[in-house]
Amino acid sequence: MIPNKNDLSRNASLFSIARSGVDASNQLLRTTGHNIANVNTEGYVRERTMFQSQATGGVGQGSTERVINTFAQNQLRRDTTMHSEFETYYQKTSVLDNVFASEANSISKSMSRFFGSMQTSTDDPTSIAARQLVLGEAESLMGQISTVTGFLREKEQELNIEVTTNINKVNSLINSIGELNEAIRTNQSNNLFDEPGTLKNQRDNAILELSSLLSIETRVDPTDTGGLLVNLTSGESLVLQDGSLNLFEVNNDADQNYKSLRLTSNGKPTTLNLTETNLGGAIGGLFRYRDEVLETSRRDLGQVALAVTESLNTQNRLGMDFDGQLGGDIFTLPDITGLEHPDNVGTVGVVTGRITQGAAGQITSADYEVTINTITAGAPPTLDVTVAAINPDGSAVLDVNGNPISQNYPALDAAGGTFTPVIGGLELEFSAGAAYTAGDKYILQPTKNSADRIEVSMTRPEDLALASPIHAEGDINNLGDAKVISTTVTNTFIDNTFADTRASGFDNAGGIHGPGASPTGGGGVGAPAEILFTAADTYQVLDSAGTVITTVTGTTDFNNMLAQAEASGAAPAWPAAFSAMDDYPGYDLSIQGVPKAGDSFGIGFNTDGLNDNRNALSLSDLQNQNIMQLNNSGSGEPVSFHEAYANIVSDIGQKSSSADISLQAAAALKTQSKDWFDSVSGVSLDEEAANLVRFQQSYSAAARLLGTAQDLFNTILGVVR
């Protein structure tokens, strides 16, 4: 006969049942006490002990495990990552926002003061005090730009230190997680009934801290018990199944101050480059701040500084100073040394860049990558190069059609002192000649590190070219009522040999070219010096010797009369030697009214024109001109200096405000997920107090049962005796 399973308990003694009850209650009390003792321990997950009754009677082997909701834990990690990223991004961005929004640091106010002093000088161009004020305000403007630029450079250095510190922390956490995985595996293999809660709490705390630095995911190791695999949300593994680890490494490209990250395995020869802005967490926030705010603001500010100073230099060169000489540069703009790409084979190649004179409107905030395609020996050697506009992260700048901005330049002279204009308002010098190596690349950053290297080179207030170098007026005997209403000067480059196509009609002796010293050479005509009307709609252009250069007929529009002569002159035509120059003679005039036959208008150098303020007006008006490119793609209308700087300030302010809103939302989500996690895994003193009473009572009852069993045993012994 098969015994009834319900009767198996009868095989157990009352003593063994009582003893198992005491042991079980004692274990429950220990678990409750452990929970209460760790109520204030950060990252502690409450534990519970579970028992099953034995078929033979009494309580079976208990097992202690953590009370945890994996979904709540994963949500807390994700929200911690998001909160940490926005917190870092906002804290860093708000610092820059405060600096640029501060009135004390306003570069716009410094520009206004400078142009205001320039406007004051137009009232009395002979005043040395007014001229000195202009130079003083120029120094102040450059000082303000240098201060803000220096602050941004310091922020870059701080960011690099913080990135390195966080990467070291990440590597330490990855190692700790790997070591804890191994300890948990060993512990669980030796103890099948009790979960190593302390070790798992330490691992969870390490993973949570890692999630504050990076966006990560975890999964249970399918090959054993206890191990957790950790990887970035983008897929790259950090803690691998076989126990090997991938460690972060700070990697430098051509720009030693621009950090990039890669993963390297200490178990396998593997290297992976990472997209820094997609990392999430505090590290992702740092890289987002660097790429979206810090680097762009540095380059945008550099673009403003270079555009302002080059525009002022260009305009001052078009004027005449207090000494009756053609104007020079007010500011010295720095040369830009190309950074060598780390994969370059050649070791002697050097590429130097500078801003092309008069190219302020072409300057962008982009970097430029110069690739050496081929080298051809010769005297001098020539290079075939490609120049491409790139973003700070190395990606291509796209034009309005979505195509990379890139230009090939064949047969460039490679010799010291020879600069060739390229895209972006730059001109490049390849001083190493034939020593370059095909395939090598160089990075030029014209706006990143230039703003605080611009210097006010003009020291004499007399050198400010406030007057126009050209004077034009009608003859006193003119019969018509036509008057000169304006003169324009677009080129004052001096080269009396005319070997350089940039040569203008100005000589180096306070005058304009005569017949023997012009592009037409000896026996030819000189620079235009007179307009002579032969009819109301016909005029001749003559040189200083009275020789006819060309004749314009059938016109009633007297604006830019020399430009009209070049475009439609006849009998004889505008000299081909003039047209071969880039901008010759570099000056023009416009008249208004009705001329009569025989009326003439003389054009000459503005000798003794010290009271002339025409170029000063042009210098002052630069602040109102839309000179600067709005963006690197070339889309949109150009903007003024003040608008460009206002765009920098508003862009940083908008990003700071947006980050603040995102941070508040992320903080609310993190609080919710923390509350959810704590509601499951946190220690509740009320619940533990109730358990304490309940388990104490069960312990007392089991102990009483044990005493009863002892009494019964003693009674049986007494009967036997």
XYZ file of C-alpha atoms in Angstrom:
721
model
C 0.000 0.000 0.000
C 1.346 3.425 -1.041
C 1.430 5.826 1.892
C -0.555 9.087 1.707
C 1.803 11.990 0.873
C -0.046 14.143 3.366
C 1.014 11.743 6.041
C 4.734 12.063 5.275
C 4.962 14.907 7.781
C 4.306 12.383 10.455
C 7.782 11.031 9.811
C 9.289 14.271 11.086
C 9.800 14.739 14.764
C 8.306 17.629 16.640
C 11.828 18.613 17.640
C 13.074 18.868 14.022
C 9.996 20.824 13.001
C 10.484 23.280 15.851
C 14.193 23.626 15.158
C 13.575 24.390 11.458
C 11.021 26.997 12.488
C 13.496 28.670 14.847
C 16.205 28.660 12.176
C 13.818 30.064 9.545
C 12.555 32.836 11.811
C 16.108 33.654 12.826
C 17.098 33.940 9.157
C 14.092 36.163 8.460
C 15.029 38.384 11.385
C 18.615 38.629 10.116
C 17.352 39.665 6.654
C 15.013 42.252 8.191
C 17.778 43.574 10.398
C 20.101 43.784 7.405
C 17.501 45.835 5.542
C 16.926 48.164 8.489
C 20.667 48.651 9.058
C 21.130 49.673 5.385
C 18.144 51.990 5.122
C 20.501 54.929 4.532
C 23.032 53.063 2.402
C 23.138 54.589 -1.093
C 22.279 52.057 -3.767
C 21.199 49.348 -1.337
C 18.471 47.030 -2.654
C 16.268 45.469 0.006
C 16.403 41.715 0.393
C 13.870 39.055 1.230
C 14.197 35.454 2.313
C 11.868 32.870 0.832
C 11.112 29.377 2.247
C 9.259 26.310 1.108
C 7.687 23.760 3.408
C 9.147 20.267 3.427
C 7.033 17.303 2.570
C 8.530 15.475 5.571
C 7.608 18.321 7.874
C 9.120 21.608 8.914
C 10.637 24.415 6.844
C 13.045 23.674 4.028
C 16.187 25.475 2.942
C 15.597 29.206 2.524
C 17.057 31.453 -0.171
C 17.777 35.167 0.160
C 17.439 37.396 -2.885
C 17.211 41.051 -3.764
C 13.829 42.614 -4.497
C 14.318 44.390 -7.788
C 12.332 45.406 -10.863
C 14.629 45.237 -13.881
C 12.394 47.541 -15.914
C 12.441 50.212 -13.200
C 16.203 49.845 -12.871
C 16.803 50.220 -16.605
C 14.485 53.236 -16.748
C 16.395 54.861 -13.894
C 19.655 54.318 -15.768
C 18.262 55.847 -18.966
C 16.863 58.856 -17.132
C 20.129 59.275 -15.220
C 21.986 59.355 -18.538
C 19.655 61.959 -20.021
C 19.673 64.137 -16.898
C 23.455 64.035 -16.632
C 23.870 64.993 -20.296
C 21.538 67.997 -20.120
C 22.916 69.076 -16.742
C 26.481 69.139 -18.075
C 25.444 70.809 -21.337
C 23.392 73.480 -19.565
C 25.983 74.266 -16.895
C 28.696 74.779 -19.496
C 26.513 76.680 -21.964
C 25.057 78.997 -19.336
C 28.578 80.158 -18.404
C 29.197 81.261 -21.992
C 25.736 82.786 -22.166
C 26.464 84.932 -19.111
C 29.774 86.100 -20.604
C 28.415 87.038 -24.022
C 25.220 88.577 -22.620
C 27.116 90.728 -20.115
C 27.285 94.420 -20.952
C 30.805 94.536 -19.504
C 31.994 91.992 -22.066
C 29.996 93.298 -25.016
C 32.116 93.402 -28.141
C 29.215 95.090 -29.897
C 29.571 98.088 -27.563
C 33.305 98.197 -28.249
C 32.631 98.206 -31.998
C 30.094 101.003 -31.558
C 32.608 103.101 -29.616
C 35.254 102.525 -32.278
C 33.008 103.516 -35.160
C 31.712 106.409 -33.080
C 35.261 107.725 -32.729
C 35.713 107.287 -36.465
C 32.568 109.339 -37.038
C 33.962 112.042 -34.758
C 37.117 112.203 -36.860
C 35.042 112.966 -39.959
C 33.988 116.264 -38.402
C 37.590 117.483 -38.334
C 39.952 115.192 -40.266
C 42.888 117.495 -39.450
C 42.483 116.957 -35.672
C 45.307 114.795 -34.340
C 43.393 114.308 -31.074
C 40.403 112.875 -32.943
C 42.694 110.576 -34.901
C 44.393 109.442 -31.694
C 40.992 108.609 -30.214
C 40.334 106.295 -33.161
C 43.545 104.386 -32.482
C 42.745 104.239 -28.781
C 39.319 102.755 -29.451
C 40.908 100.308 -31.897
C 43.191 99.098 -29.094
C 40.179 98.827 -26.781
C 38.209 96.812 -29.349
C 41.060 94.394 -29.917
C 41.588 94.112 -26.168
C 37.928 93.231 -25.648
C 38.005 90.626 -28.412
C 41.254 89.204 -27.002
C 39.756 88.937 -23.510
C 36.691 87.012 -24.657
C 38.747 84.829 -26.992
C 41.204 84.051 -24.204
C 38.290 83.077 -21.974
C 37.023 80.679 -24.648
C 40.491 79.177 -25.006
C 40.626 78.576 -21.257
C 37.237 76.879 -21.453
C 38.590 74.548 -24.126
C 41.507 73.616 -21.877
C 39.170 73.033 -18.926
C 36.930 70.878 -21.094
C 39.846 68.719 -22.229
C 40.924 68.172 -18.623
C 37.363 67.266 -17.659
C 37.033 64.874 -20.608
C 40.261 63.112 -19.626
C 39.143 62.878 -15.993
C 35.788 61.403 -16.963
C 37.375 58.933 -19.371
C 39.682 57.738 -16.598
C 36.631 57.330 -14.390
C 34.858 55.353 -17.124
C 37.829 53.034 -17.507
C 37.949 52.502 -13.747
C 34.228 51.672 -13.644
C 34.530 49.264 -16.586
C 37.333 47.448 -14.756
C 35.316 47.379 -11.528
C 32.260 45.931 -13.282
C 34.393 43.223 -14.859
C 35.957 42.333 -11.505
C 32.566 42.298 -9.771
C 31.184 40.052 -12.502
C 33.907 37.535 -11.765
C 33.372 37.780 -8.002
C 29.622 37.266 -8.392
C 30.143 34.235 -10.639
C 32.486 32.676 -8.071
C 30.179 33.442 -5.151
C 27.073 32.076 -6.821
C 28.829 28.894 -7.889
C 29.797 28.259 -4.238
C 26.454 29.271 -2.723
C 23.368 28.159 -4.601
C 20.837 29.452 -2.071
C 21.883 32.997 -1.113
C 22.268 35.775 -3.722
C 25.454 37.844 -3.297
C 23.430 41.003 -2.710
C 26.317 43.171 -1.552
C 28.380 42.381 -4.645
C 25.425 42.926 -6.960
C 24.615 46.232 -5.265
C 28.182 47.343 -5.807
C 27.961 46.340 -9.452
C 24.614 48.092 -9.908
C 26.026 51.238 -8.311
C 29.009 51.107 -10.659
C 26.711 50.631 -13.661
C 24.475 53.507 -12.505
C 27.496 55.756 -12.121
C 28.681 54.645 -15.565
C 25.248 55.505 -16.969
C 25.668 59.049 -15.657
C 28.768 59.326 -17.842
C 27.630 57.378 -20.913
C 24.463 56.017 -22.461
C 24.700 52.263 -21.870
C 22.645 49.071 -21.969
C 23.048 45.861 -19.971
C 22.048 42.284 -20.584
C 22.488 39.045 -18.704
C 25.370 36.878 -19.841
C 23.609 33.891 -21.477
C 26.500 31.491 -20.855
C 26.617 31.569 -17.059
C 24.858 32.884 -13.977
C 25.488 36.232 -12.420
C 27.444 38.048 -15.146
C 26.222 41.234 -16.842
C 27.358 42.432 -20.267
C 27.597 46.189 -20.782
C 27.616 48.024 -24.094
C 26.996 51.507 -25.418
C 23.519 52.131 -26.777
C 25.181 52.566 -30.169
C 26.250 48.919 -29.943
C 29.937 48.984 -28.972
C 30.757 46.585 -26.122
C 32.376 47.759 -22.917
C 32.269 44.575 -20.801
C 32.428 41.465 -22.960
C 31.157 37.954 -22.492
C 34.584 36.364 -22.218
C 35.569 38.760 -19.464
C 37.728 40.999 -21.665
C 37.109 44.739 -21.617
C 37.025 47.586 -24.093
C 38.599 50.734 -22.694
C 38.188 54.308 -23.851
C 41.220 56.146 -25.087
C 41.566 59.853 -25.808
C 42.863 60.206 -29.357
C 44.142 63.409 -30.942
C 43.811 64.311 -34.609
C 45.653 67.149 -36.340
C 44.364 69.621 -33.748
C 45.974 68.568 -30.468
C 43.358 70.480 -28.473
C 40.411 68.794 -30.185
C 39.901 65.481 -28.391
C 38.323 62.461 -30.021
C 37.532 59.045 -28.549
C 38.074 55.478 -29.578
C 37.600 52.042 -28.018
C 40.538 49.700 -27.663
C 40.298 46.133 -26.398
C 42.828 44.819 -23.895
C 41.997 41.292 -24.977
C 41.879 41.637 -28.754
C 43.717 44.011 -31.134
C 40.600 46.030 -31.960
C 40.184 49.792 -32.272
C 36.869 51.563 -32.890
C 36.358 55.286 -33.434
C 33.337 56.769 -31.695
C 30.906 59.549 -32.510
C 31.410 61.675 -29.412
C 28.171 63.670 -29.512
C 26.098 60.433 -29.477
C 27.647 59.067 -26.290
C 25.073 60.572 -23.929
C 25.663 61.197 -20.252
C 28.110 63.761 -18.899
C 30.716 62.903 -21.535
C 28.216 63.283 -24.368
C 27.097 66.576 -22.825
C 30.678 67.824 -22.780
C 31.229 66.956 -26.427
C 27.860 68.442 -27.456
C 28.766 71.650 -25.635
C 32.157 71.687 -27.342
C 30.862 71.090 -30.869
C 27.583 73.041 -30.713
C 28.559 75.997 -28.524
C 32.227 76.421 -27.631
C 33.870 75.667 -30.977
C 31.237 77.478 -33.039
C 31.342 80.592 -30.846
C 35.159 80.713 -31.039
C 35.115 80.487 -34.802
C 32.198 82.878 -35.221
C 33.920 85.436 -33.024
C 37.125 84.950 -35.009
C 35.178 85.483 -38.229
C 33.815 88.783 -36.897
C 37.263 89.922 -35.740
C 38.935 89.093 -39.047
C 36.141 90.589 -41.142
C 36.112 93.850 -39.151
C 39.870 94.343 -39.190
C 40.389 93.328 -42.825
C 37.534 95.604 -43.942
C 39.078 98.528 -42.073
C 42.525 97.725 -43.494
C 41.145 97.539 -47.019
C 39.271 100.814 -46.732
C 42.197 102.622 -45.106
C 44.450 101.506 -47.969
C 42.011 103.236 -50.344
C 42.519 106.588 -48.655
C 45.174 109.272 -48.230
C 46.763 109.946 -44.851
C 47.715 113.212 -43.136
C 51.120 113.166 -44.845
C 49.574 113.033 -48.315
C 50.500 109.383 -48.866
C 48.347 106.399 -49.679
C 47.006 104.678 -46.596
C 48.338 101.478 -45.047
C 47.032 98.803 -42.670
C 45.607 99.685 -39.295
C 45.791 96.098 -38.014
C 48.204 93.216 -38.448
C 46.403 89.955 -39.143
C 48.191 86.736 -38.167
C 49.368 84.017 -40.519
C 47.728 80.620 -40.119
C 49.979 77.574 -39.922
C 48.483 74.380 -41.301
C 48.195 71.485 -38.843
C 49.628 68.242 -40.143
C 47.255 65.309 -40.361
C 48.472 62.450 -38.113
C 48.491 60.048 -41.084
C 50.845 62.211 -43.157
C 53.854 60.433 -44.598
C 55.932 63.532 -45.289
C 57.672 65.294 -42.420
C 58.935 68.553 -43.956
C 55.851 69.984 -45.649
C 54.494 73.261 -44.315
C 51.358 75.076 -45.472
C 50.837 78.669 -44.383
C 47.690 80.674 -44.924
C 46.575 84.252 -44.479
C 43.533 86.383 -45.222
C 43.568 87.760 -48.763
C 43.564 91.543 -48.832
C 40.079 92.828 -49.557
C 38.444 89.415 -49.047
C 36.611 90.193 -45.801
C 33.275 89.256 -47.356
C 34.550 85.777 -48.256
C 35.705 84.818 -44.763
C 33.712 81.998 -43.171
C 33.972 80.281 -39.798
C 34.873 76.950 -41.424
C 38.151 75.089 -41.214
C 39.911 74.076 -44.429
C 41.557 70.817 -45.377
C 44.351 71.068 -47.940
C 45.214 67.831 -49.734
C 48.416 67.509 -51.778
C 47.454 65.571 -54.915
C 50.566 65.680 -57.113
C 53.968 67.382 -57.152
C 55.698 68.489 -60.347
C 59.381 69.387 -60.243
C 60.451 72.648 -61.816
C 61.638 76.146 -61.081
C 59.595 76.676 -59.062
C 57.923 73.301 -58.423
C 54.153 73.201 -58.819
C 51.480 71.406 -56.861
C 48.019 70.120 -57.616
C 45.993 70.607 -54.426
C 42.404 70.341 -53.271
C 40.995 72.739 -50.689
C 37.818 71.654 -48.895
C 35.765 73.450 -46.248
C 35.216 71.257 -43.187
C 33.461 71.477 -39.838
C 35.407 71.234 -36.548
C 34.666 67.489 -36.380
C 36.172 66.942 -39.828
C 32.901 66.497 -41.709
C 32.404 68.359 -44.982
C 30.675 71.746 -45.109
C 27.806 71.512 -47.581
C 26.625 74.207 -49.964
C 22.987 75.193 -50.524
C 22.545 72.176 -52.822
C 23.909 69.721 -50.292
C 27.255 69.236 -52.020
C 30.620 69.436 -50.218
C 32.371 72.774 -50.682
C 35.652 71.850 -52.347
C 37.880 73.286 -55.077
C 40.820 71.842 -56.992
C 43.804 74.092 -57.786
C 46.258 72.736 -60.374
C 49.808 73.940 -60.995
C 50.214 76.180 -57.945
C 53.699 77.608 -57.505
C 55.339 76.022 -54.470
C 57.885 78.555 -53.248
C 58.422 80.669 -50.168
C 56.753 84.082 -50.389
C 54.301 83.011 -53.108
C 50.699 83.096 -51.896
C 47.809 81.860 -54.039
C 44.189 82.879 -53.308
C 41.783 79.987 -52.635
C 38.257 79.646 -51.277
C 37.155 81.223 -48.011
C 39.084 84.463 -48.427
C 42.360 82.611 -47.877
C 45.609 82.559 -49.751
C 48.144 79.779 -49.273
C 51.917 79.504 -49.340
C 53.662 76.181 -50.032
C 57.188 76.991 -48.928
C 58.572 73.423 -48.987
C 58.719 73.338 -52.787
C 58.998 69.798 -54.128
C 59.417 68.273 -50.664
C 55.688 67.643 -50.171
C 54.294 64.109 -50.273
C 51.266 63.224 -52.379
C 48.269 62.326 -50.239
C 49.339 64.378 -47.232
C 46.745 66.647 -45.681
C 46.903 69.867 -43.688
C 44.173 71.523 -41.609
C 43.923 75.312 -41.494
C 41.784 76.990 -38.849
C 41.728 80.660 -39.856
C 39.100 81.765 -37.329
C 39.657 79.485 -34.316
C 42.895 80.905 -32.945
C 43.233 84.227 -34.756
C 41.023 86.725 -32.940
C 43.367 87.369 -29.999
C 46.423 87.465 -32.269
C 45.246 90.500 -34.239
C 47.248 93.580 -33.299
C 46.854 97.301 -33.872
C 49.972 97.938 -35.941
C 49.324 101.617 -36.645
C 50.956 103.844 -34.038
C 50.887 107.295 -35.671
C 47.467 108.991 -35.834
C 48.722 110.770 -38.955
C 48.685 107.406 -40.766
C 44.896 107.187 -40.665
C 43.848 107.731 -44.290
C 40.746 109.865 -43.800
C 40.952 111.645 -47.166
C 40.306 110.277 -50.634
C 43.447 110.120 -52.843
C 41.482 111.259 -55.896
C 40.153 114.733 -56.564
C 37.835 115.513 -59.480
C 36.131 118.788 -60.382
C 34.723 120.594 -63.363
C 36.632 123.279 -65.231
C 35.774 126.823 -64.177
C 34.874 127.657 -67.779
C 32.333 124.864 -68.209
C 29.093 126.010 -69.813
C 26.800 123.217 -68.631
C 25.452 122.751 -65.126
C 26.946 119.277 -64.619
C 28.811 118.822 -61.333
C 30.946 116.020 -59.884
C 28.813 114.304 -57.264
C 31.130 111.480 -56.214
C 34.443 109.770 -56.725
C 35.187 106.162 -55.857
C 38.506 104.457 -55.185
C 38.662 100.666 -55.413
C 42.367 99.943 -55.854
C 45.540 101.680 -54.695
C 48.001 98.828 -55.148
C 51.300 100.241 -56.361
C 53.479 98.428 -58.863
C 55.077 100.729 -61.400
C 56.536 97.717 -63.240
C 53.043 96.278 -63.811
C 54.360 92.770 -63.295
C 51.554 92.279 -60.783
C 48.068 92.425 -62.287
C 46.813 94.071 -59.109
C 48.545 97.343 -60.073
C 46.452 100.517 -59.949
C 46.749 103.894 -61.665
C 48.564 105.409 -58.670
C 52.312 105.825 -58.727
C 54.564 105.910 -55.707
C 55.225 109.648 -55.873
C 51.894 111.185 -54.927
C 50.304 111.120 -58.362
C 48.803 108.987 -61.115
C 50.540 107.337 -64.057
C 51.544 109.472 -67.008
C 51.854 108.150 -70.591
C 55.349 106.747 -70.083
C 54.576 104.911 -66.843
C 51.354 103.016 -67.429
C 50.472 99.470 -68.509
C 50.609 100.659 -72.129
C 54.327 101.468 -71.756
C 56.352 104.193 -73.445
C 54.529 105.941 -76.258
C 51.171 104.756 -74.970
C 48.552 106.537 -72.965
C 48.625 107.203 -69.242
C 45.991 106.759 -66.579
C 42.704 108.655 -67.109
C 43.128 112.272 -66.038
C 40.298 114.144 -67.780
C 36.731 113.756 -69.054
C 36.013 116.015 -72.079
C 32.510 116.312 -73.523
C 32.274 116.756 -77.300
C 28.469 116.664 -77.135
C 25.837 116.370 -74.454
C 25.856 112.551 -74.816
C 29.478 112.018 -75.907
C 32.672 112.287 -73.915
C 36.334 111.470 -74.323
C 38.648 110.037 -71.686
C 42.109 111.656 -71.814
C 45.371 111.076 -69.973
C 47.473 113.777 -68.306
C 49.123 114.632 -71.659
C 45.751 115.243 -73.289
C 45.909 112.067 -75.393
C 42.533 110.469 -76.018
C 42.265 107.077 -74.378
C 38.767 106.259 -75.610
C 35.440 107.840 -76.545
C 31.964 107.065 -75.186
C 28.942 108.004 -77.268
C 25.181 107.970 -76.891
C 24.979 108.048 -73.097
C 22.892 110.085 -70.699
C 23.980 108.132 -67.623
C 27.029 109.775 -66.114
C 27.544 107.391 -63.187
C 30.907 105.569 -63.031
C 32.082 107.132 -66.256
C 35.410 105.273 -66.440
C 33.661 101.929 -65.994
C 31.401 102.892 -68.908
C 34.487 103.802 -70.952
C 36.000 100.370 -70.313
C 32.749 98.601 -71.218
C 31.734 100.563 -74.326
C 34.574 102.864 -75.326
C 35.361 103.217 -79.032
C 37.624 105.088 -81.435
C 40.027 104.027 -79.960
C 38.816 101.255 -77.661
C 39.774 101.070 -74.001
C 43.429 99.909 -74.020
C 43.881 96.155 -73.765
C 46.798 96.762 -71.394
C 44.373 98.437 -68.992
C 41.912 95.536 -69.214
C 44.706 93.054 -68.529
C 45.003 94.483 -65.020
C 42.606 93.297 -62.300
C 41.268 96.756 -61.486
C 42.880 99.600 -63.426
C 43.039 102.502 -62.797
C 41.230 101.759 -59.535
C 39.225 104.992 -59.376
C 36.113 106.422 -60.999
C 33.796 109.441 -60.899
C 30.147 110.290 -61.388
C 28.591 113.614 -62.404
C 25.084 114.964 -62.349
C 23.432 117.586 -64.537
C 23.465 118.468 -68.222
C 26.938 118.945 -69.741
C 27.638 120.932 -72.886
C 30.198 120.382 -75.605
C 33.596 121.570 -74.422
C 32.916 120.933 -70.733
C 35.758 119.094 -69.027
C 36.325 117.455 -65.642
C 39.837 116.952 -64.342
C 40.910 113.889 -62.322
C 44.091 113.902 -60.259
C 45.776 113.009 -57.005
C 44.254 114.824 -54.041
C 47.387 116.793 -53.165
C 47.047 118.903 -49.976
C 43.508 117.592 -49.455
C 43.897 117.421 -45.684
C 40.383 118.688 -44.959
C 38.921 115.901 -47.100
C 36.914 113.391 -45.046
C 35.523 111.197 -47.822
C 37.446 108.077 -46.870
C 36.685 108.709 -43.194
C 32.987 108.595 -44.085
C 33.555 105.304 -45.885
C 35.423 103.928 -42.875
C 32.586 104.964 -40.561
C 29.971 103.499 -42.861
C 31.540 100.034 -42.763
C 29.504 99.242 -39.654
C 26.330 99.660 -41.708
C 27.495 97.577 -44.652
C 26.332 93.980 -45.061
C 29.768 92.477 -45.512
C 29.859 89.227 -43.586
C 28.650 85.815 -44.697
C 25.793 84.603 -42.534
C 26.772 80.919 -42.727
C 29.371 78.640 -44.254
C 27.054 77.231 -46.914
C 26.788 80.595 -48.648
C 23.018 80.783 -48.259
C 21.239 83.874 -47.019
C 22.038 87.518 -47.442
C 25.253 88.992 -45.987
C 24.963 90.733 -42.634
C 26.695 93.589 -40.845
C 29.303 93.216 -38.112
C 26.775 94.022 -35.389
C 24.259 91.544 -36.794
C 26.907 88.832 -36.987
C 27.899 89.368 -33.360
C 24.243 89.541 -32.296
C 23.739 86.164 -33.986
C 26.514 84.701 -31.813
C 24.950 86.054 -28.629
C 21.409 85.019 -29.541
C 22.505 81.548 -30.661
C 24.258 80.860 -27.357
C 21.300 82.310 -25.438
C 18.811 80.170 -27.347
C 20.828 77.008 -26.750
C 21.200 77.826 -23.064
C 17.469 78.442 -22.687
C 16.588 75.267 -24.566
C 19.031 73.260 -22.456
C 17.486 74.667 -19.272
C 14.018 73.497 -20.342
C 15.359 70.076 -21.313
C 17.194 69.802 -17.991
C 14.032 70.515 -16.011
C 12.139 67.870 -17.979
C 14.965 65.359 -17.523
C 15.089 66.072 -13.779
C 11.343 65.388 -13.482
C 11.700 62.100 -15.369
C 14.653 61.040 -13.240
C 12.693 61.784 -10.062
C 9.768 59.687 -11.290
C 11.958 56.742 -12.241
C 13.842 56.996 -8.922
C 10.563 56.957 -7.012
C 9.416 53.936 -9.043
C 12.646 52.086 -8.379
C 12.641 52.959 -4.659
C 9.013 51.873 -4.307
C 10.118 48.380 -5.318
C 13.714 48.090 -4.183
C 14.034 50.681 -1.460
C 13.802 49.894 2.254
C 10.507 50.887 3.909
C 10.978 51.206 7.660
C 7.240 50.749 8.255
C 7.207 47.510 6.304
C 10.377 46.254 7.976
C 9.038 47.166 11.422
C 5.912 45.127 10.722
C 8.049 42.236 9.504
C 10.180 42.526 12.610
C 7.157 42.055 14.852
C 5.814 39.204 12.729
C 9.119 37.343 12.540
C 9.742 37.903 16.251
C 6.394 36.316 17.022
C 7.093 33.374 14.729
C 10.498 32.970 16.387
C 8.897 32.973 19.838
C 6.262 30.465 18.733
C 8.875 28.163 17.198
C 10.998 28.460 20.331
C 7.966 27.618 22.449
C 7.314 24.592 20.238
C 10.932 23.600 20.698
C 10.457 23.865 24.468
C 7.337 21.723 24.251
C 9.247 19.102 22.273
C 11.939 19.137 24.970
C 9.365 18.686 27.724
C 7.765 15.779 25.897
C 11.150 14.160 25.395
C 11.959 14.555 29.082
C 8.571 13.001 30.014
C 9.287 10.010 27.801
C 12.674 9.578 29.412
C 11.053 9.727 32.839
C 8.556 7.030 31.950
C 11.326 4.738 30.733
C 13.263 5.151 33.942
